[in-house]
Structure formats: structure tokens, C-alpha cells
PDB file of C-alpha atoms in Angstrom:
ATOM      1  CA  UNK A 394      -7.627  71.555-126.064  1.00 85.00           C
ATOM      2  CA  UNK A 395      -6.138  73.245-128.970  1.00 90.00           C
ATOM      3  CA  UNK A 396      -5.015  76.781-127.998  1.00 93.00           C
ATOM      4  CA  UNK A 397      -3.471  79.152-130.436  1.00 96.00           C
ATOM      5  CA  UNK A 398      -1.212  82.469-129.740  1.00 97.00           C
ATOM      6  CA  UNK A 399      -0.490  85.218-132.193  1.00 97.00           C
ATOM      7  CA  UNK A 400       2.157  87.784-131.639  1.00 94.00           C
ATOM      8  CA  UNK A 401       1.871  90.705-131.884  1.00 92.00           C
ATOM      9  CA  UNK A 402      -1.334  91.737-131.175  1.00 94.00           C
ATOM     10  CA  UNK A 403      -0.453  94.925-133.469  1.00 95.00           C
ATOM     11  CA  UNK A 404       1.663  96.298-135.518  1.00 95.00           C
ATOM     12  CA  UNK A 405       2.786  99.670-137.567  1.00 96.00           C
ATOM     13  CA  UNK A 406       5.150  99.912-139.959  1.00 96.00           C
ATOM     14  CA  UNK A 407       6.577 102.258-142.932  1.00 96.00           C
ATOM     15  CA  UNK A 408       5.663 101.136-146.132  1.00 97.00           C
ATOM     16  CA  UNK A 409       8.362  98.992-148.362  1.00 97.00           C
ATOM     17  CA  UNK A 410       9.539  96.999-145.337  1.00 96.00           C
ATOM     18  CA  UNK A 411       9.295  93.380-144.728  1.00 97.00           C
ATOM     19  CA  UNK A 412       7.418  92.155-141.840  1.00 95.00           C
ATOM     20  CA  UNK A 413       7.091  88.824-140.081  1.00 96.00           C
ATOM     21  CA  UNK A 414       3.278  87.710-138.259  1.00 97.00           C
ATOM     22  CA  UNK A 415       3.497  84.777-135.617  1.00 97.00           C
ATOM     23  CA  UNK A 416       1.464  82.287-134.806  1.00 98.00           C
ATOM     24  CA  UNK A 417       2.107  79.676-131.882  1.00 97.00           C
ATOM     25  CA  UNK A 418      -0.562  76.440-131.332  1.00 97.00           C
ATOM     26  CA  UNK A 419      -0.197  73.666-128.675  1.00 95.00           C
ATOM     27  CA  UNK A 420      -1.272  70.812-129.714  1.00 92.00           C
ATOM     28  CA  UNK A 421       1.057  69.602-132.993  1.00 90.00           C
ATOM     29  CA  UNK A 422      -1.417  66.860-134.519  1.00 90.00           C
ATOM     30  CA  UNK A 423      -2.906  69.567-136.851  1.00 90.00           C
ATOM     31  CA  UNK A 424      -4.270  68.067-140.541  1.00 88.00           C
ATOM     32  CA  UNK A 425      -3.840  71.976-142.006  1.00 91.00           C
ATOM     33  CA  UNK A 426      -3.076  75.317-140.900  1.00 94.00           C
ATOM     34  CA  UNK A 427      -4.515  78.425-142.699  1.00 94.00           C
ATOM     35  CA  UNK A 428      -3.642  82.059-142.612  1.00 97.00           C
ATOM     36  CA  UNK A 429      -6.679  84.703-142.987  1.00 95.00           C
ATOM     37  CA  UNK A 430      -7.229  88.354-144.024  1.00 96.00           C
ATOM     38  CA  UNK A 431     -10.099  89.923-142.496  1.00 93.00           C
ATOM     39  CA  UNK A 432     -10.512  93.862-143.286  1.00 92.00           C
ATOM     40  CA  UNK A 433     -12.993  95.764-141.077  1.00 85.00           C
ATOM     41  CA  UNK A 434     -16.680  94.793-141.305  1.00 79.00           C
ATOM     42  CA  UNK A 435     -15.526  91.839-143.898  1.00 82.00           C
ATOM     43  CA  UNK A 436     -15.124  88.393-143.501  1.00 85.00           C
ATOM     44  CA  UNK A 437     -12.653  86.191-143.720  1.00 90.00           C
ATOM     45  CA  UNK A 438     -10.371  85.566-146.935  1.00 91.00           C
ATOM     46  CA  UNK A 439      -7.856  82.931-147.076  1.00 91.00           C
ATOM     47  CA  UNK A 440      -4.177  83.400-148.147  1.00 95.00           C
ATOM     48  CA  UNK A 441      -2.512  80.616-147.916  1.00 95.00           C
ATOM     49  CA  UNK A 442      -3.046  77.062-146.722  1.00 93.00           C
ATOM     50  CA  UNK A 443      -0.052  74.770-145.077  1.00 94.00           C
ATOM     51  CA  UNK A 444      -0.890  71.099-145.353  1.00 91.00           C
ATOM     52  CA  UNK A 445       0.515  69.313-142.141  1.00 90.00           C
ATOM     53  CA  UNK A 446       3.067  67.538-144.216  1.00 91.00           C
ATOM     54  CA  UNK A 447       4.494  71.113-146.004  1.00 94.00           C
ATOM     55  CA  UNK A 448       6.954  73.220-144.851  1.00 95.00           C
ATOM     56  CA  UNK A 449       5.464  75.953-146.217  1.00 95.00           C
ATOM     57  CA  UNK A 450       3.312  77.932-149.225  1.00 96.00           C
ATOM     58  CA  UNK A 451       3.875  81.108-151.336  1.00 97.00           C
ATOM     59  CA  UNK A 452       2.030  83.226-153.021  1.00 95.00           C
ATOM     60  CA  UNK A 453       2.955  86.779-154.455  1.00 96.00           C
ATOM     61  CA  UNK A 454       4.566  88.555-151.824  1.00 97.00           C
ATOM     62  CA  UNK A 455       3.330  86.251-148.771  1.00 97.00           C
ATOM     63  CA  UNK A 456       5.486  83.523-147.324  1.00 97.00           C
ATOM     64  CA  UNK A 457       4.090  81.057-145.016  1.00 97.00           C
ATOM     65  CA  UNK A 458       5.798  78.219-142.911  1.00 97.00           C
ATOM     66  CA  UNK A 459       4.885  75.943-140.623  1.00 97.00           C
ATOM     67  CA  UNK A 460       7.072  74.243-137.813  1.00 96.00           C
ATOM     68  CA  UNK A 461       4.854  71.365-136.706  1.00 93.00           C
ATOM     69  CA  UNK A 462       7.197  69.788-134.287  1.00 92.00           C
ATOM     70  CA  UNK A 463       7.692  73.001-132.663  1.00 95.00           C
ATOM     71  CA  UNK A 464       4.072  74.129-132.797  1.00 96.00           C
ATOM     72  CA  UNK A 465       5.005  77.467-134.958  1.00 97.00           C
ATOM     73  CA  UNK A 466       3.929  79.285-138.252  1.00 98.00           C
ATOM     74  CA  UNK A 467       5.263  82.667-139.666  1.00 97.00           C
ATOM     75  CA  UNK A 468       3.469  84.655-142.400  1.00 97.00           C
ATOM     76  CA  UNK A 469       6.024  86.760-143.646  1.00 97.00           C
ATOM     77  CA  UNK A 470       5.221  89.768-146.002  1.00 97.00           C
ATOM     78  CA  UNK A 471       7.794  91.633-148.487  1.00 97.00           C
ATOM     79  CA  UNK A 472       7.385  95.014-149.381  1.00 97.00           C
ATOM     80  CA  UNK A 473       4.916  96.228-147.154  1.00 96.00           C
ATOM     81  CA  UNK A 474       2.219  98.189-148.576  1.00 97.00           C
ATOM     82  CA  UNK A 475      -0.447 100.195-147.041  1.00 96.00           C
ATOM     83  CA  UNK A 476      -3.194  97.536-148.995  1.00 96.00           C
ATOM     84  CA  UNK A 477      -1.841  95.449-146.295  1.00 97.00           C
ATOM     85  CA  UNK A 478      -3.469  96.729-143.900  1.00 97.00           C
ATOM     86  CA  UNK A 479      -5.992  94.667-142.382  1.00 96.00           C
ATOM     87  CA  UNK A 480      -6.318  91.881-139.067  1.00 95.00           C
ATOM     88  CA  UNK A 481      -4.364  88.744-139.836  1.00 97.00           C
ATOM     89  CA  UNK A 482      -5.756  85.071-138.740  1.00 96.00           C
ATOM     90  CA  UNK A 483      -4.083  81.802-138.160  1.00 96.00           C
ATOM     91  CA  UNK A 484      -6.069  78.865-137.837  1.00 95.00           C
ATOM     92  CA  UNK A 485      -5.125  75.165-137.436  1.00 94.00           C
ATOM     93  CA  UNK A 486      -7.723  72.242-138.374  1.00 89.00           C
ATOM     94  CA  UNK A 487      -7.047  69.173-136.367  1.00 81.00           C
ATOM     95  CA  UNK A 488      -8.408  66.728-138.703  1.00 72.00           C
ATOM     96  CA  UNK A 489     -11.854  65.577-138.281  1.00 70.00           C
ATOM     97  CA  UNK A 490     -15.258  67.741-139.229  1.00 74.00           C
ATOM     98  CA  UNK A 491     -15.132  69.705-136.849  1.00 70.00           C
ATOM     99  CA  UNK A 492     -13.235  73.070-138.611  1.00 80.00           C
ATOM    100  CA  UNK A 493     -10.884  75.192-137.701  1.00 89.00           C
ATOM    101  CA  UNK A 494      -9.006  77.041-133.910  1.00 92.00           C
ATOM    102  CA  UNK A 495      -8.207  80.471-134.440  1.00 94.00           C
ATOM    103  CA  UNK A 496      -5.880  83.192-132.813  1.00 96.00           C
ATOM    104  CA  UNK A 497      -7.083  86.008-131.681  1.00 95.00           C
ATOM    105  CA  UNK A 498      -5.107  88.242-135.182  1.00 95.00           C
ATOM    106  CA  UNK A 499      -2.269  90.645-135.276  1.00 96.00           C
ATOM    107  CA  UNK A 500      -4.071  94.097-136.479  1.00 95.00           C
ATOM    108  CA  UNK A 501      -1.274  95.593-139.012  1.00 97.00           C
ATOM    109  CA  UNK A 502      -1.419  98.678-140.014  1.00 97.00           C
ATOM    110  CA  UNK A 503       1.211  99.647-142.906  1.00 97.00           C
ATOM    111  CA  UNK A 504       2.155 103.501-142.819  1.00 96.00           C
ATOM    112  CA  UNK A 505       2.109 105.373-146.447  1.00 93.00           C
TER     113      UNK A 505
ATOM    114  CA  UNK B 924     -20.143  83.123-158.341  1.00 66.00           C
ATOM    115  CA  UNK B 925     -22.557  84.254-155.416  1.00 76.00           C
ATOM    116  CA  UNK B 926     -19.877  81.745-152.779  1.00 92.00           C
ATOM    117  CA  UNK B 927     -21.504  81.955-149.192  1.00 94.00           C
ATOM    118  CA  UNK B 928     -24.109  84.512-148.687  1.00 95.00           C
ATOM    119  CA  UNK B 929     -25.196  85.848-145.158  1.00 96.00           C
ATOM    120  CA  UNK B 930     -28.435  87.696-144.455  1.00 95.00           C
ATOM    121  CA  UNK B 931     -29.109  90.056-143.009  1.00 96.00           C
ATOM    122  CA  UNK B 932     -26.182  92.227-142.249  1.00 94.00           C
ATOM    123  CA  UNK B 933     -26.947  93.887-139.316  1.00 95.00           C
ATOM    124  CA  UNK B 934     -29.595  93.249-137.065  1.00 96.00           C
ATOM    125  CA  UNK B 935     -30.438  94.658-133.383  1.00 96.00           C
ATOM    126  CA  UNK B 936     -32.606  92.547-131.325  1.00 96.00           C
ATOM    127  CA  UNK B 937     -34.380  92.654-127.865  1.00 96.00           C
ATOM    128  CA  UNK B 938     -33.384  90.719-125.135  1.00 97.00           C
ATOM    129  CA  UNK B 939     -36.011  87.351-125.545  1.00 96.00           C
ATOM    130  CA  UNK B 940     -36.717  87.816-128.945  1.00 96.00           C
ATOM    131  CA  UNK B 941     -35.994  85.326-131.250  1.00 95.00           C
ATOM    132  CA  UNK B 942     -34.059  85.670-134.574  1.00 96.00           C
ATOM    133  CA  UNK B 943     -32.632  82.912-137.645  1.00 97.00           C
ATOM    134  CA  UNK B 944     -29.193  83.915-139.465  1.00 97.00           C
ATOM    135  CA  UNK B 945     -29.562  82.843-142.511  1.00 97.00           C
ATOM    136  CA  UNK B 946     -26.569  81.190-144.438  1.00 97.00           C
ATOM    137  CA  UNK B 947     -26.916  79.692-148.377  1.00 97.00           C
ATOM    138  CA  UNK B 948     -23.596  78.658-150.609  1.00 97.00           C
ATOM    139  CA  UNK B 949     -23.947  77.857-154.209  1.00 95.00           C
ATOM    140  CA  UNK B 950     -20.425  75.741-154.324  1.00 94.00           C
ATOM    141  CA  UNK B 951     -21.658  72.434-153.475  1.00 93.00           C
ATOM    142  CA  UNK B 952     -20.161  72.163-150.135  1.00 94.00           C
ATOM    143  CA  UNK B 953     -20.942  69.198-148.167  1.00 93.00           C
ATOM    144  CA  UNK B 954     -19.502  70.954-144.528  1.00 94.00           C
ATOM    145  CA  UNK B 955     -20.757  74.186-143.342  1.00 95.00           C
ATOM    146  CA  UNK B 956     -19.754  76.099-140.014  1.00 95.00           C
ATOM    147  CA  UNK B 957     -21.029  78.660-137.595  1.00 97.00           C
ATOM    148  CA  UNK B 958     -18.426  80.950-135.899  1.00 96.00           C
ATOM    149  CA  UNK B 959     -18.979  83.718-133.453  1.00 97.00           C
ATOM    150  CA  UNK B 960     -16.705  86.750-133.354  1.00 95.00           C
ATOM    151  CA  UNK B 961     -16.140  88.965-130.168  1.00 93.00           C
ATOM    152  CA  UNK B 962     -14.608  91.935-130.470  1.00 84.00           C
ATOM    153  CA  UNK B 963     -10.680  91.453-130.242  1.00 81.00           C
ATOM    154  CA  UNK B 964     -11.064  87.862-130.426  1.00 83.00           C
ATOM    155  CA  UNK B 965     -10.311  85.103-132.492  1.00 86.00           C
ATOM    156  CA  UNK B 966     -13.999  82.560-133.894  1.00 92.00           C
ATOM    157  CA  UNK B 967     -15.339  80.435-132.307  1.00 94.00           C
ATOM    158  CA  UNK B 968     -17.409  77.175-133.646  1.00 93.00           C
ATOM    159  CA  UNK B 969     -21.131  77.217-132.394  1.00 96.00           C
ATOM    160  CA  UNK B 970     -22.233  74.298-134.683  1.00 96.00           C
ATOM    161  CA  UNK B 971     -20.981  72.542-137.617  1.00 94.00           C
ATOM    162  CA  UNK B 972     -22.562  69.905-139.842  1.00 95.00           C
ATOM    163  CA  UNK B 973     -21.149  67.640-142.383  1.00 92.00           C
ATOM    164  CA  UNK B 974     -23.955  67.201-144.949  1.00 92.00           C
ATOM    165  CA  UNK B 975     -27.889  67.269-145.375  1.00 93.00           C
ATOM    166  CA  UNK B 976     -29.457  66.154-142.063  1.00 94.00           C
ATOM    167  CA  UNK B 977     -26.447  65.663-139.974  1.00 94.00           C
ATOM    168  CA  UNK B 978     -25.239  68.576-137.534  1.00 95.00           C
ATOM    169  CA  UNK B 979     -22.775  68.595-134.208  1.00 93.00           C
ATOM    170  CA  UNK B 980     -22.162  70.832-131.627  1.00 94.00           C
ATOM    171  CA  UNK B 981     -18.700  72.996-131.622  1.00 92.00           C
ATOM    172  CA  UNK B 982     -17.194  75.000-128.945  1.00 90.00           C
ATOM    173  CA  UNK B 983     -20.186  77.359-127.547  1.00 94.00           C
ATOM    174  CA  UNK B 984     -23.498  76.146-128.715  1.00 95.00           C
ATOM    175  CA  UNK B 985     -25.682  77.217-125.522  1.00 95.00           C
ATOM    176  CA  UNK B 986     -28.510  79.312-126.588  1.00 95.00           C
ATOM    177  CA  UNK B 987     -28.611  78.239-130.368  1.00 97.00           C
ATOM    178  CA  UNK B 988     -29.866  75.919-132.697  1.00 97.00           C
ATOM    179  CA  UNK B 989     -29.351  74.628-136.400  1.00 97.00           C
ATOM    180  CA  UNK B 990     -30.689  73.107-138.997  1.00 95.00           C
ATOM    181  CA  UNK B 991     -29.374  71.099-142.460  1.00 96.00           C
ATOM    182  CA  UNK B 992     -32.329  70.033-144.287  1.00 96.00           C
ATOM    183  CA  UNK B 993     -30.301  70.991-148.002  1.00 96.00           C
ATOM    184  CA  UNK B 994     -27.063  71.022-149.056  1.00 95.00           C
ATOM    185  CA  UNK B 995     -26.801  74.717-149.769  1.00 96.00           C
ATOM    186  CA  UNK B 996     -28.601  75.758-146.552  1.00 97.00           C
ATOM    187  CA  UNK B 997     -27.386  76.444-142.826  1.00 98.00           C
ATOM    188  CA  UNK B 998     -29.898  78.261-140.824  1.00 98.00           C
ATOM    189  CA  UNK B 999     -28.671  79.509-136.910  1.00 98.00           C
ATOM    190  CA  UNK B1000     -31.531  79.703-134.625  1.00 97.00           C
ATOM    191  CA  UNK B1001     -31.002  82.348-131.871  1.00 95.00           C
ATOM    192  CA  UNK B1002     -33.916  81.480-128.702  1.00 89.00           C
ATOM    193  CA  UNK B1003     -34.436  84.110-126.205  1.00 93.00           C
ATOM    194  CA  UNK B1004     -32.126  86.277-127.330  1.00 94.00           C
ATOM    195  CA  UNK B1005     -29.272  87.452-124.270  1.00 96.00           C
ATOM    196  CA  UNK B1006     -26.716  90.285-124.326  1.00 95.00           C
ATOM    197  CA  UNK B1007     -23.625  87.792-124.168  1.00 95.00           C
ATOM    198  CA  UNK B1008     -24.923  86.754-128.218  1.00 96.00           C
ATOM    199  CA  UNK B1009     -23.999  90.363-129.095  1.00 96.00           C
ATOM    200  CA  UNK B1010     -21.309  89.135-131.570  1.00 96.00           C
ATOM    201  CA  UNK B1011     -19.475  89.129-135.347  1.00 96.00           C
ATOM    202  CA  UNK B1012     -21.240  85.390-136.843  1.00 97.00           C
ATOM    203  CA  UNK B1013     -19.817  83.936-139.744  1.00 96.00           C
ATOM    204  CA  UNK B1014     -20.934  80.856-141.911  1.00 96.00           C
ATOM    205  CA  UNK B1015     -18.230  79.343-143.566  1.00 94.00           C
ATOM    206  CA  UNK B1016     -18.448  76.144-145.784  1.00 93.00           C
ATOM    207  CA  UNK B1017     -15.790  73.653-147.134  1.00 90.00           C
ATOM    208  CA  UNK B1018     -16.000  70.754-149.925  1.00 88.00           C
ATOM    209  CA  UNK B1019     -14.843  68.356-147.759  1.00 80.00           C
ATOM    210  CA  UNK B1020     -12.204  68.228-144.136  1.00 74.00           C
ATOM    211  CA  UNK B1021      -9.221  66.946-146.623  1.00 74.00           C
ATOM    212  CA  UNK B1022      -6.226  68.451-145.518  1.00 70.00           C
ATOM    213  CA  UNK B1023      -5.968  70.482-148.935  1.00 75.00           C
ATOM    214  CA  UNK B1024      -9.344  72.171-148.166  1.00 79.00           C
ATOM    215  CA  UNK B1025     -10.122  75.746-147.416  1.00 83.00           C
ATOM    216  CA  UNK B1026     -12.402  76.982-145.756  1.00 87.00           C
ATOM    217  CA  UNK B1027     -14.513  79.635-147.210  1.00 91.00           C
ATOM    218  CA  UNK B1028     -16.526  82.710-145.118  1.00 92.00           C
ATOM    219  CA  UNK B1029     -19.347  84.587-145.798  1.00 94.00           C
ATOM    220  CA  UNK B1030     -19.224  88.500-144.798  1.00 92.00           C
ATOM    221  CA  UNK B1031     -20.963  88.346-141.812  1.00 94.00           C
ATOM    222  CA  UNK B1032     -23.988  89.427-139.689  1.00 96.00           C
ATOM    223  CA  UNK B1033     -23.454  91.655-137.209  1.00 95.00           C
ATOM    224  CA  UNK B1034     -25.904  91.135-134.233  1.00 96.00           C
ATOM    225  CA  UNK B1035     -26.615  93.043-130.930  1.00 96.00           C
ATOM    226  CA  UNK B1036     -29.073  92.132-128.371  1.00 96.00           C
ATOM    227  CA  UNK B1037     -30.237  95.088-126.085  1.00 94.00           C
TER     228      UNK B1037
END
């Protein structure tokens, strides 16, 4: 059974600085993995998308890459901004119909 | 562009009664999901169906049921409402399960069952 880990649970930090999310998920046969934003009592908005045979995606100031030999993703973000602030998501599809596995979020909260 | 659309919102319910969340997207999508949300958690799939008439069972379907008689439609059918279904659900759809696809969510209904 697909299990996936995301570390930290939480996280402050000053506004302007660069921060890196993790996301850990056992079983490596993965068709896509996807990083979310959710803000509070909102659902889900994707950022980025990693394709089982990329090494990773960018867009703006969000970096994603994907490991898939070593079952690891990072979402890193430049220049922190307190907009930032929100729960972060990774989920990995494993091919098939049957959607996505998701980690339980790192809550970030960027300080003005 | 309307995307998926949840209703209602918020609902509280009685333990035993019986509610549907209701879940419509305008994009065409031919696979449409149902994820629960408990606090501090990460989704989970309840049910999942591929196209008009076909559903499947995800990770905790016990005490609901769906329903896929259009393409835009994706009904969730709480019975006999219990306190564990006290939950975040989500409807999310997708064109197809290419590896290219995203998955798109609706905002959510926010259910608790006293």
C-alpha cells in the first residue's frame, strides 16, 4: 500500500527566505506526482505536476523535483511571502483510475 | 468557467439521517473522485468512477454510496448518518488518468453528524 510522509508537519518563517517542503512515498511505481495548495476552508489547487519520467517542474517562484528511485519530492519556494501561507499537499497517482495518495501537508505559515 | 461545483457547503446532520453531496463539473471530465478530509489529515478516496454508469470503490467506502448516471454528475449518498462521517469531502474530477493529468477539486462540503 502506497504510504506517503511529509516533513515538516509545520513551518514559520520570515518573509524573503527560501524554503524547502518534503515529501517521502514508498512505493516508486508512481504514473504522476502532484503538489497542492489548500488555504483554510478551500479546496484544493494544484501547483505543479511531475510526470514519473521528469525530474522536475517550475513555475514562478515554485520548484518541484521528484526522485523516483529514491521515493522523494521537494517543493522548494524562493522568496517567501506571507501569500504563501497556506497547507501544502503532495500526492502521487499510481497509474490506473483509481486517483491520487496524499500526505497528511506541511501547514506554512510565512511571517510579514 | 463554473469547474467543479459542491453543494451545499456546510451541513449538520443527525445521527441516522440521511443526506446526498452533490457534485456537478462543466469540463467534460470523464473521471470524478470522492475524498474525505479529517482534520490534520491527508484525503482519502471513498469512491471513484471512470465515466457514465461505471463507479469503484476507493480506500473507505463503508457507509456510502454513489451514483454516475451523466457525465457532469457525481452524487455521494450518506445512509444512516454516524459521527465517524464528520469530515472535509471533496469531489474532484480529471479528463482522463494520463500521466499529464491534473486533478481538479471542488471547495468542499463541510459535514458534521451529531
Amino acid at each position: 500500500k502506497q504510504e506517503v510522509t511529509q516533513i515538516p508537519a509545520a513551518l514559520s518563517v520570515p518573509e524573503g527566505e527560501n524554503l524547502v517542503l518534503n515529501c517521502s512515498f514508498t512505493d516508486s511505481a508512481i504514473y504522476n506526482l502532484q503538489w497542492f495548495r489548500q488555504d483554510p476552508g478551500k479546496g484544493l489547487t494544484s501547483l505543479l505536476l511531475i510526470q514519473s519520467s521528469q525530474r522536475e517542474q517550475t513555475s514562478g517562484r515554485l520548484n518541484a523535483s521528484l526522485d523516483k528511485s529514491s521515493g522523494r519530492s521537494t517543493l522548494y519556494i524562493a522568496a517567501s511571502q506571507p501569500g504563501d501561507s497556506a497547507t501544502y499537499l503532495c500526492a502521487v497517482r499510481r497509474g490506473g483510475a483509481d486517483g491520487l495518495t496524499f500526505g497528511k501537508g506541511t501547514h506554512l505559515i510565512i511571517q510579514p | 468557467n463554473a469547474g467543479v461545483t459542491q453543494t451545499p457547503k456546510f451541513r449538520i446532520l443527525k445521527i441516522g439521517q440521511s443526506m446526498t453531496l452533490q457534485c456537478t463539473q462543466d469540463m467534460n471530465h470523464n473521471y470524478m473522485y470522492w475524498y474525505r478530509q479529517d482534520p490534520g489529515m491527508g484525503l482519502k478516496l471513498i469512491y471513484y468512477s471512470v465515466g457514465a454508469g461505471i463507479t469503484d470503490k476507493g480506500e473507505v467506502p463503508n457507509g456510502y454510496n454513489v451514483s454516475r448516471s451523466t457525465t457532469e454528475d457525481f452524487p455521494l449518498r450518506l445512509e444512516l448518518a454516524a459521527p465517524s462521517q464528520t469530515s472535509v469531502y471533496f469531489c474532484a474530477s480529471s479528463p482522463t488518468a494520463a500521466t499529464n493529468e491534473k486533478l481538479f477539486f471542488g471547495s468542499g462540503t463541510q459535514l458534521s453528524v451529531l
